[in-house]
Structures are given as C-alpha cells and as structure tokens.
PDB file of C-alpha atoms in Angstrom:
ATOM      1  CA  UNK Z   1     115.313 122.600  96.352  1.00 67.00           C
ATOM      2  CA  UNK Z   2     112.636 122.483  98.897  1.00 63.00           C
ATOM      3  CA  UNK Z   3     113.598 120.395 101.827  1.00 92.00           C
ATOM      4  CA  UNK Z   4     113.099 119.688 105.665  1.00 95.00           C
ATOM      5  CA  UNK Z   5     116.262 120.607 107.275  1.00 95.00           C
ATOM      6  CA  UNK Z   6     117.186 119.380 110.833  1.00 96.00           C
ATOM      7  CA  UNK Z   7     120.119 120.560 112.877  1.00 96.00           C
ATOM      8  CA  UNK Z   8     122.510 118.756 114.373  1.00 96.00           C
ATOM      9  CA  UNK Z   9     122.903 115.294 112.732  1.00 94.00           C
ATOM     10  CA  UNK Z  10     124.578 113.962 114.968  1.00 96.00           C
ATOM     11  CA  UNK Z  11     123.997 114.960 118.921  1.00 97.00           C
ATOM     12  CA  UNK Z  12     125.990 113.853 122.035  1.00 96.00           C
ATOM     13  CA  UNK Z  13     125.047 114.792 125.556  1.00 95.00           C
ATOM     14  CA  UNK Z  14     124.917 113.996 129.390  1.00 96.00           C
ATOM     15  CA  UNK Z  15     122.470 112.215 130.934  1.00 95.00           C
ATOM     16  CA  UNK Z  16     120.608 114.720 132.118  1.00 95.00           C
ATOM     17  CA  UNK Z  17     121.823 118.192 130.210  1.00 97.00           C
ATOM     18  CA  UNK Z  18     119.341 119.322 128.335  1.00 96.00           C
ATOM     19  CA  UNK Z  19     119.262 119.237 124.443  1.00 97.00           C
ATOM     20  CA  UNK Z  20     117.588 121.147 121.757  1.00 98.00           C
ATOM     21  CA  UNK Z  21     117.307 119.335 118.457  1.00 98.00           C
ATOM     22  CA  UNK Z  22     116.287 121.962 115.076  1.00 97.00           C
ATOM     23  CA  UNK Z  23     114.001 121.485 112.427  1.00 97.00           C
ATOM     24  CA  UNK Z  24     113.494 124.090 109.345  1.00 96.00           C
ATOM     25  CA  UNK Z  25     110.883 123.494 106.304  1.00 96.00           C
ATOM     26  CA  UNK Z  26     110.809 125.727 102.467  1.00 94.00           C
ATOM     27  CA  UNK Z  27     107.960 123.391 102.068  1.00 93.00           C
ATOM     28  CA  UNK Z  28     105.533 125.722 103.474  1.00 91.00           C
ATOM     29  CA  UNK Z  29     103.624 122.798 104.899  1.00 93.00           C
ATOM     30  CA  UNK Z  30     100.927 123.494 107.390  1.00 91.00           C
ATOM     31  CA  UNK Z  31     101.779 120.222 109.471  1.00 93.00           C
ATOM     32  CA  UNK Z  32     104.761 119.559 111.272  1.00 95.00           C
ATOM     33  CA  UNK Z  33     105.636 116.700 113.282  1.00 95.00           C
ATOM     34  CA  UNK Z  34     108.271 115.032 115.685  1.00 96.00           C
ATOM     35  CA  UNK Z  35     108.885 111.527 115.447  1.00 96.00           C
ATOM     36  CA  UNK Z  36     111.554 109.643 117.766  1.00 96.00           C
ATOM     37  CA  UNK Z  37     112.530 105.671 116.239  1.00 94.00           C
ATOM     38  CA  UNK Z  38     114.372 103.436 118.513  1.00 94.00           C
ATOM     39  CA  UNK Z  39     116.174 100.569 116.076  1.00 89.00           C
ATOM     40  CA  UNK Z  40     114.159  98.371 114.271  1.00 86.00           C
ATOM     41  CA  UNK Z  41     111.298  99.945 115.294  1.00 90.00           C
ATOM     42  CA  UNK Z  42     108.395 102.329 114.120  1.00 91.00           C
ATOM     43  CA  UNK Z  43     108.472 105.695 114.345  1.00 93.00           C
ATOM     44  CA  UNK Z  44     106.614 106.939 117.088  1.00 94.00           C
ATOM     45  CA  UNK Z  45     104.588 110.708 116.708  1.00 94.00           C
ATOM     46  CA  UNK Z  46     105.697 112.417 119.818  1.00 95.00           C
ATOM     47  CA  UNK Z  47     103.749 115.903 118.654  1.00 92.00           C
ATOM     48  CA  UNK Z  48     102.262 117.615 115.743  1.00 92.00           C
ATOM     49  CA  UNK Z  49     101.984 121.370 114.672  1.00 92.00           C
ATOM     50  CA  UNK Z  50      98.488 121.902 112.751  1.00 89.00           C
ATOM     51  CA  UNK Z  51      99.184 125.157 112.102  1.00 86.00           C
ATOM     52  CA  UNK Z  52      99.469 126.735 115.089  1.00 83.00           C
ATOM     53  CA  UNK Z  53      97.544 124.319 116.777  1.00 86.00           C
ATOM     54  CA  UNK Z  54      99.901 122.070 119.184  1.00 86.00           C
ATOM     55  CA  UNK Z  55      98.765 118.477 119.602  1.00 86.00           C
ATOM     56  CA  UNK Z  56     100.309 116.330 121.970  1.00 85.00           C
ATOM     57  CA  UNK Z  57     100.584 112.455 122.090  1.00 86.00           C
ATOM     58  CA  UNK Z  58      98.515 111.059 125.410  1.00 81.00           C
ATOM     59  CA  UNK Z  59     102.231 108.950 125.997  1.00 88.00           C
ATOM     60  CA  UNK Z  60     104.742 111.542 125.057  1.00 92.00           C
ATOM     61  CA  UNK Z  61     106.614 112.120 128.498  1.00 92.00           C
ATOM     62  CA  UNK Z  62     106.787 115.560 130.232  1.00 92.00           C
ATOM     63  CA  UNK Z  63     110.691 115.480 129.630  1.00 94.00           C
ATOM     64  CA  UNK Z  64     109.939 116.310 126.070  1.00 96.00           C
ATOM     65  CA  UNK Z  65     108.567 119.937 124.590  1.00 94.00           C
ATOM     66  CA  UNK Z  66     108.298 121.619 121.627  1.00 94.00           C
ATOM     67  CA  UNK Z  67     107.787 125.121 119.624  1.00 92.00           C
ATOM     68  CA  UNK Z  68     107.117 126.262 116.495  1.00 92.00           C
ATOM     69  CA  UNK Z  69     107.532 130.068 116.887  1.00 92.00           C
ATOM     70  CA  UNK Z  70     106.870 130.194 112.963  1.00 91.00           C
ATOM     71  CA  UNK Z  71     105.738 128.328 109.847  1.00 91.00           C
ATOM     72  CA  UNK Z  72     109.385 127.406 108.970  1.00 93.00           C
ATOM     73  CA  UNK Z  73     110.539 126.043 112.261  1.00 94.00           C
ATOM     74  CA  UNK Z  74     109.821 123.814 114.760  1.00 94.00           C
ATOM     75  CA  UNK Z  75     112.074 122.590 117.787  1.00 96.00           C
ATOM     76  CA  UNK Z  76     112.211 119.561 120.006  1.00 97.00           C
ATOM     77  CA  UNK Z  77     113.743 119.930 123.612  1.00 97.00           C
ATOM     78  CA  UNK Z  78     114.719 117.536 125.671  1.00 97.00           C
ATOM     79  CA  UNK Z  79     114.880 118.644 129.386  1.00 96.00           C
ATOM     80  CA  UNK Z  80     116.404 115.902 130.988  1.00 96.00           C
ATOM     81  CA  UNK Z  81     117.740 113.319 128.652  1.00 96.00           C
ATOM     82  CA  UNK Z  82     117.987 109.499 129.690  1.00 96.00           C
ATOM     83  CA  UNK Z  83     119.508 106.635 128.266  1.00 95.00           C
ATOM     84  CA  UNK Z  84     116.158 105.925 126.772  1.00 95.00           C
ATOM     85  CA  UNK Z  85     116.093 108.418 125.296  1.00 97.00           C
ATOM     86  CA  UNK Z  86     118.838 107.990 123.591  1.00 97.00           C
ATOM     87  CA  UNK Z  87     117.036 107.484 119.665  1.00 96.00           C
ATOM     88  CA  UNK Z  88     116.472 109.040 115.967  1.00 96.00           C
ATOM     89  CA  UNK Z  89     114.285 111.833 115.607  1.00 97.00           C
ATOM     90  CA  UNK Z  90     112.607 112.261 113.106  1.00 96.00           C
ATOM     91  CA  UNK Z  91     110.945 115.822 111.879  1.00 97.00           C
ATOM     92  CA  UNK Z  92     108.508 115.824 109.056  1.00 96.00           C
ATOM     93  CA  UNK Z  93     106.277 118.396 107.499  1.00 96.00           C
ATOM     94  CA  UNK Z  94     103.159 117.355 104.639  1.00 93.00           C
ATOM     95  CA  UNK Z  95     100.218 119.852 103.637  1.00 90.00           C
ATOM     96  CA  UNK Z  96      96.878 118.570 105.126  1.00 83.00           C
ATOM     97  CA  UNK Z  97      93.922 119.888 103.091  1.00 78.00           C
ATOM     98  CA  UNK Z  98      91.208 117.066 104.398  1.00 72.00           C
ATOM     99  CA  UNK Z  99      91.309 115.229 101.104  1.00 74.00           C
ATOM    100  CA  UNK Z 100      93.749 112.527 100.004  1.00 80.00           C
ATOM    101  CA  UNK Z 101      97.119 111.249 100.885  1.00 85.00           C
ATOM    102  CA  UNK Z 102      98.756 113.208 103.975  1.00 88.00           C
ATOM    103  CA  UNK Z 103     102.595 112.765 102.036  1.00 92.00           C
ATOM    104  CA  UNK Z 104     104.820 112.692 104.763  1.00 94.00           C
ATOM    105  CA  UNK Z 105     108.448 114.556 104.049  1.00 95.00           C
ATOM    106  CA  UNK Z 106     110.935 113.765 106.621  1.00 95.00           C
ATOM    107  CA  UNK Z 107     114.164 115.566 107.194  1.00 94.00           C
ATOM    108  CA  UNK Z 108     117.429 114.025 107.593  1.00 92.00           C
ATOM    109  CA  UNK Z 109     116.978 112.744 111.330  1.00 94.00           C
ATOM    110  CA  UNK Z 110     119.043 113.749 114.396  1.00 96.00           C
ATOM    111  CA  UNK Z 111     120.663 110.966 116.230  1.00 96.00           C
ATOM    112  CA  UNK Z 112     120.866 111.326 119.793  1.00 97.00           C
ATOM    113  CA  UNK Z 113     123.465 109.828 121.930  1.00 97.00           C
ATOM    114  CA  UNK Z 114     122.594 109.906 126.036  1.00 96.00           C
ATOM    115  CA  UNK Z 115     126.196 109.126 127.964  1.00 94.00           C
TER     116      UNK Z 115
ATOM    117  CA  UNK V   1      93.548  98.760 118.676  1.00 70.00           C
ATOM    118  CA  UNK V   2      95.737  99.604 116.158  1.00 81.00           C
ATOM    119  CA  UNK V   3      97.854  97.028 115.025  1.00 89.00           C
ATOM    120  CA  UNK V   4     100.433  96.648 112.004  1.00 95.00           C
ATOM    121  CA  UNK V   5     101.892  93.663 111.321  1.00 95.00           C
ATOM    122  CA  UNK V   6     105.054  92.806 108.635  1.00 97.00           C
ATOM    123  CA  UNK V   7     107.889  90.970 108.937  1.00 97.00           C
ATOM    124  CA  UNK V   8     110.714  91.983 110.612  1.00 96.00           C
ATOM    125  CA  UNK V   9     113.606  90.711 107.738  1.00 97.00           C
ATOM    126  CA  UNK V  10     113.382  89.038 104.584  1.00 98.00           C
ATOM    127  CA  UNK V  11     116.270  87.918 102.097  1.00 98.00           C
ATOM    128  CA  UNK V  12     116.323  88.026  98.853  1.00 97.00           C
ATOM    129  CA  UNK V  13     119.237  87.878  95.974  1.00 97.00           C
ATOM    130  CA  UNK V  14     120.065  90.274  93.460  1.00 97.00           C
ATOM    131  CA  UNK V  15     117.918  90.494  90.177  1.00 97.00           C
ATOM    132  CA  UNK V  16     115.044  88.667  91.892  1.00 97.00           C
ATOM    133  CA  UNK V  17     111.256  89.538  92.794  1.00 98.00           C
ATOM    134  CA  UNK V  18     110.372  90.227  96.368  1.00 98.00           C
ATOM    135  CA  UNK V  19     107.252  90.784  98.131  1.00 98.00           C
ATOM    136  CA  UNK V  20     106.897  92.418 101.331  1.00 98.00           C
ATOM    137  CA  UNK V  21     103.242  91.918 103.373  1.00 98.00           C
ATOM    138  CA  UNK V  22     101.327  93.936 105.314  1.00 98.00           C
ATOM    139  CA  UNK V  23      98.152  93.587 107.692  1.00 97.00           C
ATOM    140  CA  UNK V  24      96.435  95.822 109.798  1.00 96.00           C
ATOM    141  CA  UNK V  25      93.364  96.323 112.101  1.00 94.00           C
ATOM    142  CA  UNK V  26      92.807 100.375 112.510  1.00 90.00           C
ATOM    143  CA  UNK V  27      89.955 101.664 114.232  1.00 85.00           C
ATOM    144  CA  UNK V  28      89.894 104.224 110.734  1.00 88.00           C
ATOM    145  CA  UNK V  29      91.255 103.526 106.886  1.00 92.00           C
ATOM    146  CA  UNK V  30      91.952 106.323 104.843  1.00 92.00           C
ATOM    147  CA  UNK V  31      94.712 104.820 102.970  1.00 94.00           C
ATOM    148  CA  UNK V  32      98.022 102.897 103.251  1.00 96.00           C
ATOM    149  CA  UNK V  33     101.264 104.011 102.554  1.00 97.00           C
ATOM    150  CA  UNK V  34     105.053 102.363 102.111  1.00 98.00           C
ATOM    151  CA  UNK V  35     107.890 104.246 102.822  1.00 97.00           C
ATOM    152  CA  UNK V  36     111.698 103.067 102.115  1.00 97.00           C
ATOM    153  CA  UNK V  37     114.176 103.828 105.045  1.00 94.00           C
ATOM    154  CA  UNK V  38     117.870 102.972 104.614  1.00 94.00           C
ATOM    155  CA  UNK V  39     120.422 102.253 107.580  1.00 90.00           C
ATOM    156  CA  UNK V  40     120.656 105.888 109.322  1.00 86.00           C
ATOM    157  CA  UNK V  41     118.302 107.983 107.133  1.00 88.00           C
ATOM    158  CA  UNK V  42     114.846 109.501 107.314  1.00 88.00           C
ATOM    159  CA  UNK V  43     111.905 107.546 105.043  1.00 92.00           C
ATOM    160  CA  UNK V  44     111.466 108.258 101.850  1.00 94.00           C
ATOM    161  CA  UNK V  45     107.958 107.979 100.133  1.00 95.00           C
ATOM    162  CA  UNK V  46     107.373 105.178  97.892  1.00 96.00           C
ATOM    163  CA  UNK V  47     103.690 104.322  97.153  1.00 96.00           C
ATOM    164  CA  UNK V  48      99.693 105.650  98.663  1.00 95.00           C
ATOM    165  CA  UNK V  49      96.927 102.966  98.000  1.00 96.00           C
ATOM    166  CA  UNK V  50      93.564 103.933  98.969  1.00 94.00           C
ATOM    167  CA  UNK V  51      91.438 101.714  96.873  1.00 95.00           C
ATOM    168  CA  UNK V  52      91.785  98.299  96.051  1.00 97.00           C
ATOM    169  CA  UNK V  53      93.949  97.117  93.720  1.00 97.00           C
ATOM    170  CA  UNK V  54      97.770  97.033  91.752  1.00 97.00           C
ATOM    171  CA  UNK V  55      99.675 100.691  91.902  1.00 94.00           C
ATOM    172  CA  UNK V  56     102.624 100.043  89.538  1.00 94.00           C
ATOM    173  CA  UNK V  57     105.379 102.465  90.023  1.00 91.00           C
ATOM    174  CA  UNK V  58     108.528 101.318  88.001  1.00 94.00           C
ATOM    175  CA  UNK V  59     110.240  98.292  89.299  1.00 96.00           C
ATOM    176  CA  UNK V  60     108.016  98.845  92.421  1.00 97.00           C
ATOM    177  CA  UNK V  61     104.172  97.506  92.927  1.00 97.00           C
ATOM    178  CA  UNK V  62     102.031  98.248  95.769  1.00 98.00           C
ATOM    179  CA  UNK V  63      98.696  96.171  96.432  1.00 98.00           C
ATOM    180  CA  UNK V  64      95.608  97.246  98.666  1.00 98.00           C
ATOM    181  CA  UNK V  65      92.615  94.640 100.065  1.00 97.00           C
ATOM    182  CA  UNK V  66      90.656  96.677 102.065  1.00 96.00           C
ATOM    183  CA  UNK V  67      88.310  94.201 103.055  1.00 95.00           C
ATOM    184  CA  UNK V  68      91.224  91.596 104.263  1.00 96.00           C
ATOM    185  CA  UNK V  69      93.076  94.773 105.683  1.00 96.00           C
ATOM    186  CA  UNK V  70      96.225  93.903 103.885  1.00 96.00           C
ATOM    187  CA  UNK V  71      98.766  94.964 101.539  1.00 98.00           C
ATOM    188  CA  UNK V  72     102.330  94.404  99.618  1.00 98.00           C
ATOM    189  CA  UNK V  73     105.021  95.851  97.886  1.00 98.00           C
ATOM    190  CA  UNK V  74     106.392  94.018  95.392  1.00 98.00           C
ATOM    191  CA  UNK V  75     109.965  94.594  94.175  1.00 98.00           C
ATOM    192  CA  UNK V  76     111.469  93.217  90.868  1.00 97.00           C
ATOM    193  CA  UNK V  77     114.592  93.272  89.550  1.00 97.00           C
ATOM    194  CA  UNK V  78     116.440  93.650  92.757  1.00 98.00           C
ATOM    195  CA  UNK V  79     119.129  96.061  93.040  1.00 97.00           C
ATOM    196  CA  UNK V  80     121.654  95.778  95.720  1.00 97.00           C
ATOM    197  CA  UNK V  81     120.782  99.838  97.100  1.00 96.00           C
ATOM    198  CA  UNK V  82     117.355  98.165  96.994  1.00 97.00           C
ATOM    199  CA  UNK V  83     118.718  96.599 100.636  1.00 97.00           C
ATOM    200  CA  UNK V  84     116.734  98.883 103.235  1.00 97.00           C
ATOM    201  CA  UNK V  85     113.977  99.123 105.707  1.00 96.00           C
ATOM    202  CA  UNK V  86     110.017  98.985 104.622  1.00 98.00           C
ATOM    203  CA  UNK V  87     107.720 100.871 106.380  1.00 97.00           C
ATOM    204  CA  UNK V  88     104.159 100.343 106.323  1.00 97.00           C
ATOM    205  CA  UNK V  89     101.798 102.880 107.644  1.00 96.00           C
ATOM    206  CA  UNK V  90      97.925 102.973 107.453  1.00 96.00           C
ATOM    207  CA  UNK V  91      96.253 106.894 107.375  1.00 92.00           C
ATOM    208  CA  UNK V  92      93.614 107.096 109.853  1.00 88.00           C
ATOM    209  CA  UNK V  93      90.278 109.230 109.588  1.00 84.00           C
ATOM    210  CA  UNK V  94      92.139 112.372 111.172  1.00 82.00           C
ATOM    211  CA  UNK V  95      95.122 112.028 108.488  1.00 82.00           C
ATOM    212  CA  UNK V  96      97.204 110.588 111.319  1.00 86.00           C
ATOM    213  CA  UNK V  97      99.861 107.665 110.483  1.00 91.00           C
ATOM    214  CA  UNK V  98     100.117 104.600 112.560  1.00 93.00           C
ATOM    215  CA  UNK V  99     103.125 102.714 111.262  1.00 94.00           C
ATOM    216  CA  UNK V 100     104.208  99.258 111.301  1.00 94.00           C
ATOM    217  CA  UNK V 101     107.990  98.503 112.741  1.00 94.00           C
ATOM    218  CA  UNK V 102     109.146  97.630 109.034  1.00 95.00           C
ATOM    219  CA  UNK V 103     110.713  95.304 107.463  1.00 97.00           C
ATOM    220  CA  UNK V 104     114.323  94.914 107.068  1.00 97.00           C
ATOM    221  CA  UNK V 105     115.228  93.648 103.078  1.00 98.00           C
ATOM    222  CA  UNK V 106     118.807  91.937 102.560  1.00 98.00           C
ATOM    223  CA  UNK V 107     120.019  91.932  99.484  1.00 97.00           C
ATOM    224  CA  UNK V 108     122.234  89.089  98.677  1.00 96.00           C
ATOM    225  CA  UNK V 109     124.651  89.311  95.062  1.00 93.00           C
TER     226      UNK V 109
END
C-alpha cells in the first residue's frame, strides 16, 4: 500500500544531542511537510517541500532544519534539542495541482522525548 | 489574523448524535477540512467542504456556512473507537492549512 513512513516512532535523547527524525513517501506527492503538535494542541507547519522548493515558517527556530535530497524523503534535524522541544512530529505529503482540496496524508508521527 | 475556534472536549454516550463546531476568521477560504486524530496517532482525513452546505459521509456529516465562517461535524450512532481528537483546519488561498487545536470527543458506554 502507499503510505508515509516515518522513522523512529519513538525517539529519546539529551538535551542538547542532536536528533534526526525520517520521513519516506510511495505517494509520489509533490508536497511534503513537517508538522510538530505539543498535546492538545494544533499542529504547527514548521516547513514545506514544494517540490524542490524549501519554504520555511517566519517562527520556525534556527535549531530546526530540514532536507529532502529526493522525492521520497524528507528529514527533520534537530540541532540542539530542548525540553520544548520535546513534541509529536508530524510528516505529511498531498499532491498540490492549484485546484481543489490539498488532502493531507500524515505518517505515523515520531514522538520525541528531550531528558 | 487567523483564528480557529472549537471546543476543547465534549462528552457524549454511546449510540448517540454529536456535533462538533467550528468558526474561523482567515485572511483566505479555499475550503475546510476535519480530520480525526486518536490518542498517539497521526490525523486521518475525514471530510473537505468548500461550498455551502450538508456533505454526508456514512455515520459522519460535515456542514459549511461560508458567510458565518463556520462549520460542524456531526456524528451519529456513536461508537466507542469513535472517542478521539477533531481537527478542524481551513485551506487558505496558497493551499496552506491553518488548523484549529481540536476537539477532544469522550465516549461514554
């Protein structure tokens, strides 16, 4: 089945060590986007992938980065994780054509835990 | 600003009819969306409006008033794995989704 896969689930580190969190798509969706949630909260868009196109959110803090080297995959890093940081996140991939509903898909999640 | 408004819980009992509201003020409307997000998981896609009216989807209903900027879902027949998290989230003009903080269903037997 096509699906957005993200790697790991479940993520434990040191305030401070860096972390790289995984996302894979067989959706061959042209978008692709990282979302961190906080509980009972929205989601909040910390990039997008248009393409190739990088688009970064005017509040998403230097600490974070990402790459998509291809179409499939996408990664979020993390350079010096906090205890606020500590939070789902959330990839998700939908084909934008300029018409009609932008269908979100989201992967699994990674939960991070900041000690 | 943007601003999405819904309740944060709501209870409801097994076998019943909910409805869950929405309201929003977006700078751009290009449709409205609910997702359903249990304890731990990612959203899952439930229902697009973008014109006015009933979308009837099973034991599921969305509603759209564009000109009062608000919305519901409407749930009948509750189930008890009906118990999650509703997200609402408005598409702006660049296909961008500004969601609301959801609302968290209980499910009583």
């Amino acid at each position: 089945d096509a699906m957005v896969i993200q790697n790991p689930r479940y993520q434990v580190t040191q305030f401070g060590k860096p972390v790289t969190l995984s996302c894979s798509q067989t959706l061959n969706h042209n978008v692709m986007y990282w979302y961190q949630q906080k509980s009972s909260q929205a989601p909040k868009l910390l990039f997008h992938y248009y393409d190739k196109d990088f688009n970064n959110e005017a509040d998403t803090p230097d600490n974070f980065q990402s790459r998509r080297p291809n179409t499939s995959f996408c990664f979020l890093d993390i350079r010096s994780p906090g205890l606020g940081d500590a939070a789902m996140y959330l990839c998700a991939t939908s084909r934008v054509t300029g018409s009609g509903a932008n269908v979100l898909t989201f992967g699994a999640g990674s939960r991070l835990t900041v000690l | 600003g943007q601003n999405i408004d819904q309740p944060t819980e709501m209870t409801a009992t097994e076998g019943a009819i909910v409805q869950i509201n929405c309201t929003y003020q977006t700078s751009g409307f290009n449709g409205l969306f609910w997702y359903q997000q249990h304890a731990g998981e990612a959203p899952t896609f439930l229902s697009y409006n973008v014109l006015d009216g009933l979308e009837e989807k099973g034991r599921f209903s969305s509603f759209l008033s564009r000109s009062k900027g608000y919305s519901y879902l409407l749930l009948k027949e509750l189930q008890m794995k009906d118990s999650a998290s509703y997200l609402c989230a408005v598409q702006d003009s660049n296909y961008q989704l500004i969601w609301g903080a959801g609302t968290k269903l209980i499910i009583k037997p």
